[in-house]
PDB file of C-alpha atoms and ligand atoms in Angstrom:
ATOM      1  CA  UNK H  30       0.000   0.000   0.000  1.00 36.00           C
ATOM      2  CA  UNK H  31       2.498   2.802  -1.181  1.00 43.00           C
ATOM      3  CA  UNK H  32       0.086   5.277  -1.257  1.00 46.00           C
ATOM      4  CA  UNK H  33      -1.366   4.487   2.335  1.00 47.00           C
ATOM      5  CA  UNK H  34       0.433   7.128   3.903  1.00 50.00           C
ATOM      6  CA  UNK H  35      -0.984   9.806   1.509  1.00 55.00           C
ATOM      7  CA  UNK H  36      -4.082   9.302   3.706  1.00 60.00           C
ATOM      8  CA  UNK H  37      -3.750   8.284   7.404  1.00 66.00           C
ATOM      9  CA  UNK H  38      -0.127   8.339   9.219  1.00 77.00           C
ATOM     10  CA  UNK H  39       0.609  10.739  11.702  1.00 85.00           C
ATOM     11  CA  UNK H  40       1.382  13.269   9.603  1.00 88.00           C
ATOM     12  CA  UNK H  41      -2.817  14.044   8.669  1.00 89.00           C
ATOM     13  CA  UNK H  42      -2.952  16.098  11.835  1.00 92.00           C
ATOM     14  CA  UNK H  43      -0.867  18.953   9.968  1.00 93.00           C
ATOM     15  CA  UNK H  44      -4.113  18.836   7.358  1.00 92.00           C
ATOM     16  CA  UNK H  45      -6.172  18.747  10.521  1.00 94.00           C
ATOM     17  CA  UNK H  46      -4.700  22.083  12.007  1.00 96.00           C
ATOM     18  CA  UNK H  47      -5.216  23.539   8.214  1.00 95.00           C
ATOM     19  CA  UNK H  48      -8.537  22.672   7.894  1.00 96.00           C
ATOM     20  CA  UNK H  49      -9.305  24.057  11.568  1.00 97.00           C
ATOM     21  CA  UNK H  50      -7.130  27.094  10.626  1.00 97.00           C
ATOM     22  CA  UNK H  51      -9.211  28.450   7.432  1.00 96.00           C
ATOM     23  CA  UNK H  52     -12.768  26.998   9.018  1.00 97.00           C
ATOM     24  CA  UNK H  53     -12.174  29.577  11.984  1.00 97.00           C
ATOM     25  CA  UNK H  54     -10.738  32.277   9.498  1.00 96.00           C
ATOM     26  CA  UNK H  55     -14.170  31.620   7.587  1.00 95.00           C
ATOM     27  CA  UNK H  56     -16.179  32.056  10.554  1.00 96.00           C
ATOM     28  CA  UNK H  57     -14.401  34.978  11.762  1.00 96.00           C
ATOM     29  CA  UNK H  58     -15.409  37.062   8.374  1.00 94.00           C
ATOM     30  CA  UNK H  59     -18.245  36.221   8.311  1.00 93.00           C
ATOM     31  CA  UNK H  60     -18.999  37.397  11.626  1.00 95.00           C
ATOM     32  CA  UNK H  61     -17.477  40.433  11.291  1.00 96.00           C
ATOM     33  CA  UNK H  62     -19.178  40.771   8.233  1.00 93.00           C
ATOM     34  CA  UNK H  63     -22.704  40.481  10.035  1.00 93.00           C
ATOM     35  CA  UNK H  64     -21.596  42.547  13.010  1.00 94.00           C
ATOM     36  CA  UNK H  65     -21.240  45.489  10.444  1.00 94.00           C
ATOM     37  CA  UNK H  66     -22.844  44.669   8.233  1.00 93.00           C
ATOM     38  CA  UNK H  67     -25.604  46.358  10.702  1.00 91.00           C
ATOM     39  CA  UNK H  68     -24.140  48.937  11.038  1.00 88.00           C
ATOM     40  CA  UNK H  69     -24.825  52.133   8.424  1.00 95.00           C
ATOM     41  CA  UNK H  70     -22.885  54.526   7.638  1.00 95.00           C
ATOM     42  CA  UNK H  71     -23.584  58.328   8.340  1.00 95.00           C
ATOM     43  CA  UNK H  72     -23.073  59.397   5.012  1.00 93.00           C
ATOM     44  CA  UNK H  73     -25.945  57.646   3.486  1.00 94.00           C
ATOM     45  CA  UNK H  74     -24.179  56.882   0.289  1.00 97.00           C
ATOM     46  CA  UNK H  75     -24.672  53.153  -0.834  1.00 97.00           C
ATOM     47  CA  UNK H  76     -21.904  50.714  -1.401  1.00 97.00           C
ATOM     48  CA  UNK H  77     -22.015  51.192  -4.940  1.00 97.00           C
ATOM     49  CA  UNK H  78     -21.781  55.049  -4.932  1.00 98.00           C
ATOM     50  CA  UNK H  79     -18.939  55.183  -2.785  1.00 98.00           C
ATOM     51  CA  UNK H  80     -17.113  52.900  -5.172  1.00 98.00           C
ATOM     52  CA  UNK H  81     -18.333  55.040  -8.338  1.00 98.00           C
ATOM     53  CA  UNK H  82     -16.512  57.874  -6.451  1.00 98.00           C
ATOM     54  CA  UNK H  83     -13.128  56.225  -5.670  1.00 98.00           C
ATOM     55  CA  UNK H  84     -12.962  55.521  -8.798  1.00 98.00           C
ATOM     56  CA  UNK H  85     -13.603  58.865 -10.162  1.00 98.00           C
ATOM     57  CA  UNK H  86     -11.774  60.879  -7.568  1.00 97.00           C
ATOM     58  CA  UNK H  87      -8.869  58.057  -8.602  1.00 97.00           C
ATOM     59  CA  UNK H  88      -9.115  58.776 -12.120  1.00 98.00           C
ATOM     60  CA  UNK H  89     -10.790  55.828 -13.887  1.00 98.00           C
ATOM     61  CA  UNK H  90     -14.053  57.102 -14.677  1.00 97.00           C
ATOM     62  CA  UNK H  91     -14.172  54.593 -17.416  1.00 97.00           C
ATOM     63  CA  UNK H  92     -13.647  51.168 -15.416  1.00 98.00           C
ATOM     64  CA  UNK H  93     -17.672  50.422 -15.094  1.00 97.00           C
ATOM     65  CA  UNK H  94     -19.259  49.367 -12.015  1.00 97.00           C
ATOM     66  CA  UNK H  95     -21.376  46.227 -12.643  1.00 97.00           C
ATOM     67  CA  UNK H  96     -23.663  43.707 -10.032  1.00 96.00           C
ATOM     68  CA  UNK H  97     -22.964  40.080  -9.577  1.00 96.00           C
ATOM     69  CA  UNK H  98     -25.276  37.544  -7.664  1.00 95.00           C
ATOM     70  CA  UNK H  99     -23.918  35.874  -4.753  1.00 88.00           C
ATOM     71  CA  UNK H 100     -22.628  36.971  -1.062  1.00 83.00           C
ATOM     72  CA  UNK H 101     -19.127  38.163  -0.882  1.00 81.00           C
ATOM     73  CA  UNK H 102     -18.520  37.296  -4.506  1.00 92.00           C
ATOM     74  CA  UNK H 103     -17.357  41.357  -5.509  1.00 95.00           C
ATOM     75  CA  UNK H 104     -14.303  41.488  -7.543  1.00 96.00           C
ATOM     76  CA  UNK H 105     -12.116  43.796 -10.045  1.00 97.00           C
ATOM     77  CA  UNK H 106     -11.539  42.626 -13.286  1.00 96.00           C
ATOM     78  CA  UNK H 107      -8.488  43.858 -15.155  1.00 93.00           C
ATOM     79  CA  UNK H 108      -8.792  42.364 -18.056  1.00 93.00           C
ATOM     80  CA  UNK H 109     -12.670  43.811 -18.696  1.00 96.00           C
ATOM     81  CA  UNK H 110     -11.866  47.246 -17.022  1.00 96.00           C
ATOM     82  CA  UNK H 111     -15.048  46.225 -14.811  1.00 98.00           C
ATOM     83  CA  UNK H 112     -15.551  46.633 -10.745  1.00 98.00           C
ATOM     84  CA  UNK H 113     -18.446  44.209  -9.891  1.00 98.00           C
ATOM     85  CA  UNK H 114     -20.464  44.271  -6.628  1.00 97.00           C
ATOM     86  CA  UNK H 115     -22.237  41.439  -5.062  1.00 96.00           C
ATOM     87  CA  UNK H 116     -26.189  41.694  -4.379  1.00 91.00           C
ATOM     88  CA  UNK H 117     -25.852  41.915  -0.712  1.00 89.00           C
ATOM     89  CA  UNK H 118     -22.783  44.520  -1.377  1.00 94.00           C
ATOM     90  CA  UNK H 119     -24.139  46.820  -3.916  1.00 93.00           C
ATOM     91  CA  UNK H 120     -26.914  48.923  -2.174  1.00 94.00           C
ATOM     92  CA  UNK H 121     -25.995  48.544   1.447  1.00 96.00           C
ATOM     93  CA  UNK H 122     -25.355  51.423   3.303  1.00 97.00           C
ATOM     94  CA  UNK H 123     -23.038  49.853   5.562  1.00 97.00           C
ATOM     95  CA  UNK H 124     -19.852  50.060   7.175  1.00 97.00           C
ATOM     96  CA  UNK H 125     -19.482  46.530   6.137  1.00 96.00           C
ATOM     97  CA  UNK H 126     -20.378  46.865   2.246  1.00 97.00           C
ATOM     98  CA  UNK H 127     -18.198  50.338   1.818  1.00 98.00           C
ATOM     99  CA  UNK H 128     -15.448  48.566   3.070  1.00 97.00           C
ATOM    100  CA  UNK H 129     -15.306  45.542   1.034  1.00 97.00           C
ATOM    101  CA  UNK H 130     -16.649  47.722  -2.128  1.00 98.00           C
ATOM    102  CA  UNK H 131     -14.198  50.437  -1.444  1.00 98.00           C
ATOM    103  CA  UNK H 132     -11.646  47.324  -0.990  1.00 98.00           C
ATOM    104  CA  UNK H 133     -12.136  46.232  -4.814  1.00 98.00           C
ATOM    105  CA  UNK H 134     -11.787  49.842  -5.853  1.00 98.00           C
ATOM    106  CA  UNK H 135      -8.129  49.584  -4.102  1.00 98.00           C
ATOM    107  CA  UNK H 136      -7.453  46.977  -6.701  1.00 98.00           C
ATOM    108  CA  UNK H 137      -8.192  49.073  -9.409  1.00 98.00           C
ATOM    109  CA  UNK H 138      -5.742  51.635  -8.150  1.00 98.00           C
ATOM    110  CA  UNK H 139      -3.071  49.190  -8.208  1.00 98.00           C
ATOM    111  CA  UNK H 140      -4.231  48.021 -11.314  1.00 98.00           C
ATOM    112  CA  UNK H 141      -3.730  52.066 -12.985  1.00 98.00           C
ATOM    113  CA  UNK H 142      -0.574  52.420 -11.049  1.00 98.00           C
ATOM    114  CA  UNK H 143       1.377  49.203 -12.653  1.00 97.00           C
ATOM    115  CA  UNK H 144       1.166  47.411  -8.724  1.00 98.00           C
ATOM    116  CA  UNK H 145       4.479  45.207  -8.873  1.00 98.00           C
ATOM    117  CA  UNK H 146       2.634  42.134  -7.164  1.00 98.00           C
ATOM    118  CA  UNK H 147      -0.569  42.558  -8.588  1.00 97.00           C
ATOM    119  CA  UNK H 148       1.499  41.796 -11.759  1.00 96.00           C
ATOM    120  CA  UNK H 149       3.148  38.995 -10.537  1.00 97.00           C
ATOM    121  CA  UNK H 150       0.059  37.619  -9.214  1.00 96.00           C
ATOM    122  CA  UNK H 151      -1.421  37.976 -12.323  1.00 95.00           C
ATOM    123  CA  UNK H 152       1.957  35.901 -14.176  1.00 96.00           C
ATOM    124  CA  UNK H 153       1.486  33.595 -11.676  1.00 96.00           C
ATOM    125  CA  UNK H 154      -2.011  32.473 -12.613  1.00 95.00           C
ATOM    126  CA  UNK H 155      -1.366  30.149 -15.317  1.00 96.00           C
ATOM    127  CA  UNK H 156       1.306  28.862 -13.620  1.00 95.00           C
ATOM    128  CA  UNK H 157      -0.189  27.929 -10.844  1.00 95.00           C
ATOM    129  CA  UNK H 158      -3.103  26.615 -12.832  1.00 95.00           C
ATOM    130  CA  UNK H 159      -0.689  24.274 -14.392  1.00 95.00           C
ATOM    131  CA  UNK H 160       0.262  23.322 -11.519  1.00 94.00           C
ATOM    132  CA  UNK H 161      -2.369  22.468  -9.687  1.00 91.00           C
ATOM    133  CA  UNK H 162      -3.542  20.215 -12.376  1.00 94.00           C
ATOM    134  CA  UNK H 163      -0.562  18.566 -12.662  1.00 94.00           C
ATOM    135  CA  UNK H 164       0.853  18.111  -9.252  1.00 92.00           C
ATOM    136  CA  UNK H 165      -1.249  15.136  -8.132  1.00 88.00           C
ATOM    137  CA  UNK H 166      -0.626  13.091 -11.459  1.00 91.00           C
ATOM    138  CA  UNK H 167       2.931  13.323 -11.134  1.00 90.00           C
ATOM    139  CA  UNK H 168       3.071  12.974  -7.104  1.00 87.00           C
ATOM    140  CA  UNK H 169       0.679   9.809  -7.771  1.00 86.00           C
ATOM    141  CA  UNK H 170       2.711   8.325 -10.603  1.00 87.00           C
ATOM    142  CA  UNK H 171       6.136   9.041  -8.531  1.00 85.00           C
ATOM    143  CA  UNK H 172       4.182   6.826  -5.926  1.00 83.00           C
ATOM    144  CA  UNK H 173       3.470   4.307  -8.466  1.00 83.00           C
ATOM    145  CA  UNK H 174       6.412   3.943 -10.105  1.00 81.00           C
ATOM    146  CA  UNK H 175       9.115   5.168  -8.359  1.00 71.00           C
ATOM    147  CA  UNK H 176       8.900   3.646  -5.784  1.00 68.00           C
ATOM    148  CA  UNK H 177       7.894   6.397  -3.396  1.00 58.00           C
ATOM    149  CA  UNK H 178      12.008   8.369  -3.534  1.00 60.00           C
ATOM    150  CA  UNK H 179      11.667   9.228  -7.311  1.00 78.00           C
ATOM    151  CA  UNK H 180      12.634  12.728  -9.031  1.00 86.00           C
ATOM    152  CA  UNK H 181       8.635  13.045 -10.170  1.00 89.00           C
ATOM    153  CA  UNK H 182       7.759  12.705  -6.185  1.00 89.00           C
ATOM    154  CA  UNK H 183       9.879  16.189  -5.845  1.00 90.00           C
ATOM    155  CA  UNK H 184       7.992  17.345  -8.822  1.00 92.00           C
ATOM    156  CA  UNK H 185       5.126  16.669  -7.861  1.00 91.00           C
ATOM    157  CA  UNK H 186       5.800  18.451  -4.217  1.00 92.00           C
ATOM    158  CA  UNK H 187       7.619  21.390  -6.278  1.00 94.00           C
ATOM    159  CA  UNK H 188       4.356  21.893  -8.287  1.00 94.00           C
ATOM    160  CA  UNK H 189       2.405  21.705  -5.081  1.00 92.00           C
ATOM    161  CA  UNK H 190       4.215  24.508  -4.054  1.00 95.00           C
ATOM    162  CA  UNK H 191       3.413  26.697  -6.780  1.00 96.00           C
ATOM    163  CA  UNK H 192       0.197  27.300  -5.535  1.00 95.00           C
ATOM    164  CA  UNK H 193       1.653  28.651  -2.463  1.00 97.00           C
ATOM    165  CA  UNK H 194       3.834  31.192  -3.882  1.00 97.00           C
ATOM    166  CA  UNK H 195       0.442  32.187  -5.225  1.00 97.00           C
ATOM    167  CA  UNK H 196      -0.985  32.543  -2.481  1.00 97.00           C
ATOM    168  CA  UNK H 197       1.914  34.463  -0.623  1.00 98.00           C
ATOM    169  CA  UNK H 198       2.491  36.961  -3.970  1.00 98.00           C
ATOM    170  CA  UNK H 199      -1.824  37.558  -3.167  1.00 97.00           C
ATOM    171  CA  UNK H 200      -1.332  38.670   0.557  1.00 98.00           C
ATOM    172  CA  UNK H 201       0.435  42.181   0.127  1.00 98.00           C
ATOM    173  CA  UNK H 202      -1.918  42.580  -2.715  1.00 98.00           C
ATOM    174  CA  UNK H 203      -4.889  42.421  -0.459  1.00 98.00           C
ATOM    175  CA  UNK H 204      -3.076  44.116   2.407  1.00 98.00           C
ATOM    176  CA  UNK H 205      -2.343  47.286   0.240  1.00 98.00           C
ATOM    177  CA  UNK H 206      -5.794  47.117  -1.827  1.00 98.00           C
ATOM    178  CA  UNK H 207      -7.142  47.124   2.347  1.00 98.00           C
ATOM    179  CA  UNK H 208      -4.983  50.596   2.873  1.00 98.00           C
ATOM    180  CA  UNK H 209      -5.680  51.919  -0.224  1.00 98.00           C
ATOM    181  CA  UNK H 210      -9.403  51.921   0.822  1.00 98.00           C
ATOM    182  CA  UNK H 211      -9.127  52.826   4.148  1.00 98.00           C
ATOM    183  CA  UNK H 212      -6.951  55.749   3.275  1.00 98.00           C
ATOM    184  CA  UNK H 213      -9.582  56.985   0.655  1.00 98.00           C
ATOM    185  CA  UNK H 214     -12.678  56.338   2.522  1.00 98.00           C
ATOM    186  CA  UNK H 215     -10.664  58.691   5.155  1.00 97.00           C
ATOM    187  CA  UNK H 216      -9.385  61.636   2.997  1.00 97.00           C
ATOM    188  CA  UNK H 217     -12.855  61.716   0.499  1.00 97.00           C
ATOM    189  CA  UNK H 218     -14.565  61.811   4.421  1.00 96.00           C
ATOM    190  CA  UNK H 219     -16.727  58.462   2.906  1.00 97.00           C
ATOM    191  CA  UNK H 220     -16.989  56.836   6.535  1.00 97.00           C
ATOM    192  CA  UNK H 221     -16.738  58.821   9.617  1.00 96.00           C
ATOM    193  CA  UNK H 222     -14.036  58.946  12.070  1.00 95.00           C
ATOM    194  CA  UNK H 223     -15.203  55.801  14.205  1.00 96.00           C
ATOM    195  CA  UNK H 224     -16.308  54.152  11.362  1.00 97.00           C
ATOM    196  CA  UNK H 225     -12.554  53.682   9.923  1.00 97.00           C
ATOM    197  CA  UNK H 226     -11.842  51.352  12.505  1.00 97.00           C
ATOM    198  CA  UNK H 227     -14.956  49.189  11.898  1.00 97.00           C
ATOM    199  CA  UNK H 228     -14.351  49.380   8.157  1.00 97.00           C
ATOM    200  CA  UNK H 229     -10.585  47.966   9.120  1.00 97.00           C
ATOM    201  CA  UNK H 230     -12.025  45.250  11.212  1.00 97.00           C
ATOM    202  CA  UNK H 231     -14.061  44.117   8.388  1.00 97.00           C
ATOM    203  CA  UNK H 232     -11.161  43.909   5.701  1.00 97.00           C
ATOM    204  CA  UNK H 233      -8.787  42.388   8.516  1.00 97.00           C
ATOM    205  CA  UNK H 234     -10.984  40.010   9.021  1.00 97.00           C
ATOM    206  CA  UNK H 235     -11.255  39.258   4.926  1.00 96.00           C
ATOM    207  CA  UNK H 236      -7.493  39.514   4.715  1.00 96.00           C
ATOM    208  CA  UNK H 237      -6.914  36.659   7.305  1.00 97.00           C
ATOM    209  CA  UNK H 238      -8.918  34.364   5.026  1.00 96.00           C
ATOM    210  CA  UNK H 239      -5.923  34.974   2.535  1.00 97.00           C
ATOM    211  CA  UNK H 240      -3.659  34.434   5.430  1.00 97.00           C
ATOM    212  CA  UNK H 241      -5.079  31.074   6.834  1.00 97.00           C
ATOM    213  CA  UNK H 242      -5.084  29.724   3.106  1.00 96.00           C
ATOM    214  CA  UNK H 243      -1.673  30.411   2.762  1.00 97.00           C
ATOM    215  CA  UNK H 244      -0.812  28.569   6.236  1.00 97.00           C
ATOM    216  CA  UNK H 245      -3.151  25.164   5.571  1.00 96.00           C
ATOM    217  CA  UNK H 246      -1.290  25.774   1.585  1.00 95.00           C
ATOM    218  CA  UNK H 247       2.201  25.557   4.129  1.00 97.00           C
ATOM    219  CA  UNK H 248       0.835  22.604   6.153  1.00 96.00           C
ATOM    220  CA  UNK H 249       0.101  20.351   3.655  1.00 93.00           C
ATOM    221  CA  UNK H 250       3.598  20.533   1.406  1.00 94.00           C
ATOM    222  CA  UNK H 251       5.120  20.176   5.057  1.00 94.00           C
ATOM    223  CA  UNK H 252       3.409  17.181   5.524  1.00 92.00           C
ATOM    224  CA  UNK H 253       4.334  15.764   1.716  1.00 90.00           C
ATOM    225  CA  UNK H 254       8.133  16.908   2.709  1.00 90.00           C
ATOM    226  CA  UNK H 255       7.677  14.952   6.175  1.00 90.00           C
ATOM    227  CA  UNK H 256       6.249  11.249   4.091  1.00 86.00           C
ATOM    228  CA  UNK H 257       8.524  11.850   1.358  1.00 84.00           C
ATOM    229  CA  UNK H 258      11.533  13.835   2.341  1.00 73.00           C
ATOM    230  CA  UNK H 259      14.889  12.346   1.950  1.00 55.00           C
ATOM    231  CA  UNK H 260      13.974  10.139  -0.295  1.00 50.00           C
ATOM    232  CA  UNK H 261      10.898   8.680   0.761  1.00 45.00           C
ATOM    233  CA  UNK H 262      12.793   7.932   4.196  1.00 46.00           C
ATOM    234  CA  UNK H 263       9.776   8.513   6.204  1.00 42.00           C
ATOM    235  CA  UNK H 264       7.522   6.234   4.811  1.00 44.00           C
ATOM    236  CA  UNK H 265       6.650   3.111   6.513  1.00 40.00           C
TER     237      UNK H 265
HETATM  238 ZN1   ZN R 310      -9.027  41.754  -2.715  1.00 75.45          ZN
END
């Protein structure tokens, strides 16, 4: 059984702790979400027509601000020159919604100002694509063949690991999207003084998510390192 290990030594607990990791990270947003999700703004303005302005005061009047179903689903695409906000984002008035709307807008300032590791990221995609097809295959068929210590195990492990330099090149690219909002929603005077912290909490919140990927991402090559490092010495 070569490819028992894959499954059930000791070593699982490291998925374990991953799993428990990003299921609490989940949970935390989502809360946070709610909790502010309450709470509206003083300005009135809706989600949406905070966005349209940090865009405008920002210069790109002509990225277009477009709805998507779904919760939590908002995103900037490059590519189309479009900002889309989610149902529950787009005419909420809260502290919540401007946040993550005004969030999205930060990524269309890095997008206008050539961000280095928005770039990257963007490289990275099909990279990581590629490898996330392929790592499996070629982990399995090192299994297979080799004999559990073949080149195509490292491979395999090496193409695992693409996805989480992917996943470290997105963290400063949501961290600075996060301060580019916050920084605009304070100098256009879009949330109030106390509601710049709440705002903050939110996107924290969303940015651990990134975070807690990244560490289960960590966990799991650490545990294909620990069964097949040294040339498959740890297997049993
Ligand atoms: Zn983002």
């Amino acid at each position: 059984m070569p490819f028992f290990p894959l499954y059930w030594d000791n070593t699982f607990i490291l998925i374990i702790i991953g799993m428990a990791i990003s299921g609490f990270a989940s949970m935390y947003v989502q809360s946070t979400y709610r909790k502010f999700g309450e709470v509206n703004s003083k300005n009135g303005l809706t989600a949406s027509e905070v966005c349209r302005k940090i865009l405008d005061v920002g210069h790109l009047e002509d990225v277009r601000l477009e709805g998507i179903r779904g919760n939590l689903t908002d995103h900037y695409n490059a590519q189309e020159n479009v900002l889309r906000l989610s149902d529950t984002t787009r005419n909420s008035k809260s502290v919540a919604a401007i946040g993550v709307a005004a969030h999205e807008a930060g990524h269309a300032l890095q997008d206008r100002d050539d961000y280095g590791p928005l770039r990257l990221r963007a490289a990275l995609v099909p990279v990581t694509n590629f490898g996330q097809t392929a790592a499996f295959p070629i982990l399995f068929a090192g299994i297979i063949f080799g004999g559990g210590d073949s080149f195509l195990i490292n491979i395999g492990i090496l193409l695992f690991s693409l996805t989480l330099l992917f996943q470290l090149v997105t963290l400063p690219v949501e961290f600075n999207a996060s301060n580019r909002a916050i920084q605009v929603l304070e100098t256009q005077g879009l949330l109030s003084r106390e509601e710049i912290p709440q705002a903050r909490k939110v996107l924290n919140a969303a940015a651990l998510t990134y975070v807690a990927a990244a560490l289960a991402s960590f966990l799991s090559i650490m545990r294909l390192v620990l069964i097949f490092g040294g040339g498959g010495r740890g297997r049993n």
